[in-house]
XYZ file of C-alpha atoms in Angstrom:
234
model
C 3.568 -2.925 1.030
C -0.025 -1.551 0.631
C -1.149 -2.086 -2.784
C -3.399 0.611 -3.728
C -6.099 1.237 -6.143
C -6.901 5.214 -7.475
C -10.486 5.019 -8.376
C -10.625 8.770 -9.712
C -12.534 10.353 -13.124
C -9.860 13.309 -13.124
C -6.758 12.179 -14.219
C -5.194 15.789 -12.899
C -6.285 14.890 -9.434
C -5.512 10.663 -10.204
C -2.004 12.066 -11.098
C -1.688 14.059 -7.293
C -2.700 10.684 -5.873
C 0.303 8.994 -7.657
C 2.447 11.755 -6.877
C 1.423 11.731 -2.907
C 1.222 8.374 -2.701
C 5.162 7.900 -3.627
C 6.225 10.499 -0.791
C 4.688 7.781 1.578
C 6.968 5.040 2.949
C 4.756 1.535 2.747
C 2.680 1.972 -0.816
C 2.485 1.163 -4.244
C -0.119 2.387 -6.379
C -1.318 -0.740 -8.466
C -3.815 0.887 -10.664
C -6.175 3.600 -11.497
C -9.604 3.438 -12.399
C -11.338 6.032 -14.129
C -14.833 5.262 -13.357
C -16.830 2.275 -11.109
C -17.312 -0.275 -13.943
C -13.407 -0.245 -14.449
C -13.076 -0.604 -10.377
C -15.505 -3.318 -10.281
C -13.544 -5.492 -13.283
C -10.065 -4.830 -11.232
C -11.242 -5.786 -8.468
C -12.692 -9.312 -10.027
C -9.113 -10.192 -10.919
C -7.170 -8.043 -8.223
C -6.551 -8.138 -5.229
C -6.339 -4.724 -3.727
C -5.484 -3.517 0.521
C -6.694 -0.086 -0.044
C -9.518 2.197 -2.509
C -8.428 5.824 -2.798
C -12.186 6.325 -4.374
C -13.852 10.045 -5.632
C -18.017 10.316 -5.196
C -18.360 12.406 -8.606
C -18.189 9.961 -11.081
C -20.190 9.293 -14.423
C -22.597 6.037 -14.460
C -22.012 4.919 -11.073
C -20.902 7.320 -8.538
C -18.410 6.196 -5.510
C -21.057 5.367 -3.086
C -22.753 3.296 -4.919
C -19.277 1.607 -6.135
C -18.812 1.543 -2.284
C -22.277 -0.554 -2.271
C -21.239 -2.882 -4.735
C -17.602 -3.358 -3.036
C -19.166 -4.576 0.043
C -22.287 -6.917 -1.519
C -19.487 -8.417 -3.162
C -17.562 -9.308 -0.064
C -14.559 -7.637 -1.778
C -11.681 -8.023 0.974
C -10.262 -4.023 0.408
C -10.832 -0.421 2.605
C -11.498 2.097 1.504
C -10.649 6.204 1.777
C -12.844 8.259 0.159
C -11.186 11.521 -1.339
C -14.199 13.997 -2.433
C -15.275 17.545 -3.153
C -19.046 16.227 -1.404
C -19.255 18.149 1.874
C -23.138 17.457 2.741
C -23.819 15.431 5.642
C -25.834 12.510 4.157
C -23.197 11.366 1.590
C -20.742 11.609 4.029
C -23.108 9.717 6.811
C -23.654 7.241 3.947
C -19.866 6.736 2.972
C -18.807 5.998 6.768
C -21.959 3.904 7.030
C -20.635 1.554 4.172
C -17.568 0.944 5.958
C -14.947 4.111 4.588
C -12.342 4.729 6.899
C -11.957 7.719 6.066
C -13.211 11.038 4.439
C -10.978 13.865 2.873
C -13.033 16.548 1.759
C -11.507 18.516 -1.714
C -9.697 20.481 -1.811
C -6.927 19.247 0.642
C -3.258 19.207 1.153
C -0.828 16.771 1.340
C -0.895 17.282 5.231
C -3.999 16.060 5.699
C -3.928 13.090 2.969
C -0.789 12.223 4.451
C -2.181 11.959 7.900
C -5.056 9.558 6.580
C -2.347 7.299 5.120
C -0.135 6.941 8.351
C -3.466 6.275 10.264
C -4.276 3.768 7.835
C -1.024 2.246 7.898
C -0.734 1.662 11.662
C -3.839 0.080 11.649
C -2.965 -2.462 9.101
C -0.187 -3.535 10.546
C -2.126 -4.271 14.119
C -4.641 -5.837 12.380
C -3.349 -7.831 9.644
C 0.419 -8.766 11.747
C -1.162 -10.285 14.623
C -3.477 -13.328 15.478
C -4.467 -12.071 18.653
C -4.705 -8.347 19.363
C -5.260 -6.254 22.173
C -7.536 -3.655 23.527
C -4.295 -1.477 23.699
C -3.488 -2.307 20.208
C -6.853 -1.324 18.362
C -6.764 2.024 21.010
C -4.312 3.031 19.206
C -5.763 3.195 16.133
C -9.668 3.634 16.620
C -9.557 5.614 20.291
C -6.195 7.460 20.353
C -6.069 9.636 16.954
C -4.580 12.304 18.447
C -1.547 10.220 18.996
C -1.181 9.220 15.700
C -1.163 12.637 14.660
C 2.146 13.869 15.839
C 3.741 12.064 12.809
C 2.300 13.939 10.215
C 3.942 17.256 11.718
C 5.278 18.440 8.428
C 9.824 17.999 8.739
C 11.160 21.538 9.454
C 8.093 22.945 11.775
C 8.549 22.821 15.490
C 5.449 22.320 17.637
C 6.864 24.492 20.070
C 7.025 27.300 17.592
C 3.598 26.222 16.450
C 2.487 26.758 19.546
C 3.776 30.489 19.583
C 2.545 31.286 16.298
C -0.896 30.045 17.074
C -1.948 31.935 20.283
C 0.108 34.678 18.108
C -2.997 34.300 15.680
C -5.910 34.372 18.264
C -4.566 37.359 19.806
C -5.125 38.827 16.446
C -8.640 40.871 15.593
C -9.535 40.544 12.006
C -7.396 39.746 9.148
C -3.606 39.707 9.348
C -0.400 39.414 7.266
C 2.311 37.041 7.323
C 4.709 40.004 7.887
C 2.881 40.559 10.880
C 2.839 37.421 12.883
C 6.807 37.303 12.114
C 7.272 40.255 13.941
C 5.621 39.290 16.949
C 6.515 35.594 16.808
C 10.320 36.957 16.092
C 11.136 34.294 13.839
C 11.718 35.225 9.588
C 8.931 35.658 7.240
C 9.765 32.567 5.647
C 9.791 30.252 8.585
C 6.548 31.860 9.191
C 4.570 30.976 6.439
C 5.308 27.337 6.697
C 3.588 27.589 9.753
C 0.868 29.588 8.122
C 0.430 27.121 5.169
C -0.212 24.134 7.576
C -2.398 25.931 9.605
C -4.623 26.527 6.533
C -4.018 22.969 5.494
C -5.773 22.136 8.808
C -8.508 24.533 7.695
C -7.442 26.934 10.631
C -6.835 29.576 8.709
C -8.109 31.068 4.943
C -5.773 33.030 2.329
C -7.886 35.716 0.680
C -6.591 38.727 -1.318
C -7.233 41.835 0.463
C -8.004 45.113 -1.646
C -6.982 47.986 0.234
C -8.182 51.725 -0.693
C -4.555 52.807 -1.846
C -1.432 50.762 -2.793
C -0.772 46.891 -4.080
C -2.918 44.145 -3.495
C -2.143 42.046 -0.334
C -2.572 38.512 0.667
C -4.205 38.360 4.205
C -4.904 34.766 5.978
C -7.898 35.384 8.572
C -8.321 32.831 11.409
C -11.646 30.473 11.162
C -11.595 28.962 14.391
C -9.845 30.608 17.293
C -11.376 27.530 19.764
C -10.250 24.653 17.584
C -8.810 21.979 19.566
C -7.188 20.593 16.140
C -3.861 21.898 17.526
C -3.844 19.808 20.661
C -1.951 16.523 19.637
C 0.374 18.781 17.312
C 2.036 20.811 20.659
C 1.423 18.862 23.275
């Protein structure tokens, strides 16, 4: 198992940690801290695989946490889990070592997806004396591989497919009612499809004002040339 510290000031978003941590096969969570000093005095008497760390903190932010983590020679890796989007934290983060960066707000999708990466690694690492080139290409080279896992259970990446050149054929804004009549597949089954699409940032749910009638929720495509899709449907 992967023992796991939460080093989050929210306890709301500590708590969705713990809850998506225990849908993942391989984890424990082992503790949370609330802030960097608390991290730091864990740490001293813990030992620790994995830091599921936020920037934002009071006193001493994440990165510089991160800082102190690896003067220390502290034996743990690290995810960060932020709402900070600009390009020199970010640069900073993966420069002190973070294996990866999941920008707030997210979905379970793409946490989940961070975890199984993490996981494979680990075990090719840490379960073998002598590894192979093949080995760490899996892991560092061959993401898109690794991806196909996280397909969430019930979608079909042939249907996925369908539904999204469906979307790119669109112009403008469009309704989930829509793309299940031209997929030809329920209006349920649909938005699952729609929901992970926007969990991969493909798409955005707005709420779309018309002149006359009721409110409607519209999802309008961001990226019709993503290649985010690829290792999903191929």
């Amino acid at each position: 198992m992967i023992n796991v510290l939460v080093v989050e000031d929210d306890p709301m978003v500590a708590q969705l940690h713990e809850h998506y941590l225990s849908q993942i096969k391989g984890y424990q969570l082992c503790g949370i801290a609330s802030n960097g000093d608390m991290a730091l005095k864990l740490l001293a008497n813990n030992s620790y695989d994995l830091l599921i760390l936020d920037i934002f903190m009071p006193t001493m932010d994440g990165l510089q946490l991160l800082a102190k983590i690896r003067d220390n020679a502290y034996d743990v890796d690290v995810i960060i889990v932020s709402a900070a989007n600009d390009k020199d934290k970010i640069k900073q983060a993966l420069r002190l070592g973070a294996v990866d960066y999941i920008i707030k707000p997210f979905e379970f999708e793409r946490f989940n997806l961070a975890l199984n990466n993490y996981l494979k690694r680990y075990h090719i690492v840490e379960d073998q004396n002598i590894i192979e080139q093949s080995d760490l290409d899996q892991t560092i080279i061959r993401q898109e591989d690794q991806v196909l896992v996280s397909l969430p259970k019930g979608l079909d990446k042939n249907t996925l497919g369908t539904v999204w050149e469906c979307i790119r054929s669109i112009d403008g804004m469009f309704t989930t009612e829509e793309v299940a009549v031209k997929v030809g597949i329920s209006r349920v089954s649909i938005r699952k499809y729609l929901e992970f699409l926007k969990s991969l940032h493909l798409l955005k749910l707005d709420l779309h004002r018309g002149s006359v009638g009721r409110p409607v929720y519209k999802y309008l495509c961001l990226d019709k040339h993503s290649d985010v899709l690829k290792a999903y449907i191929q």
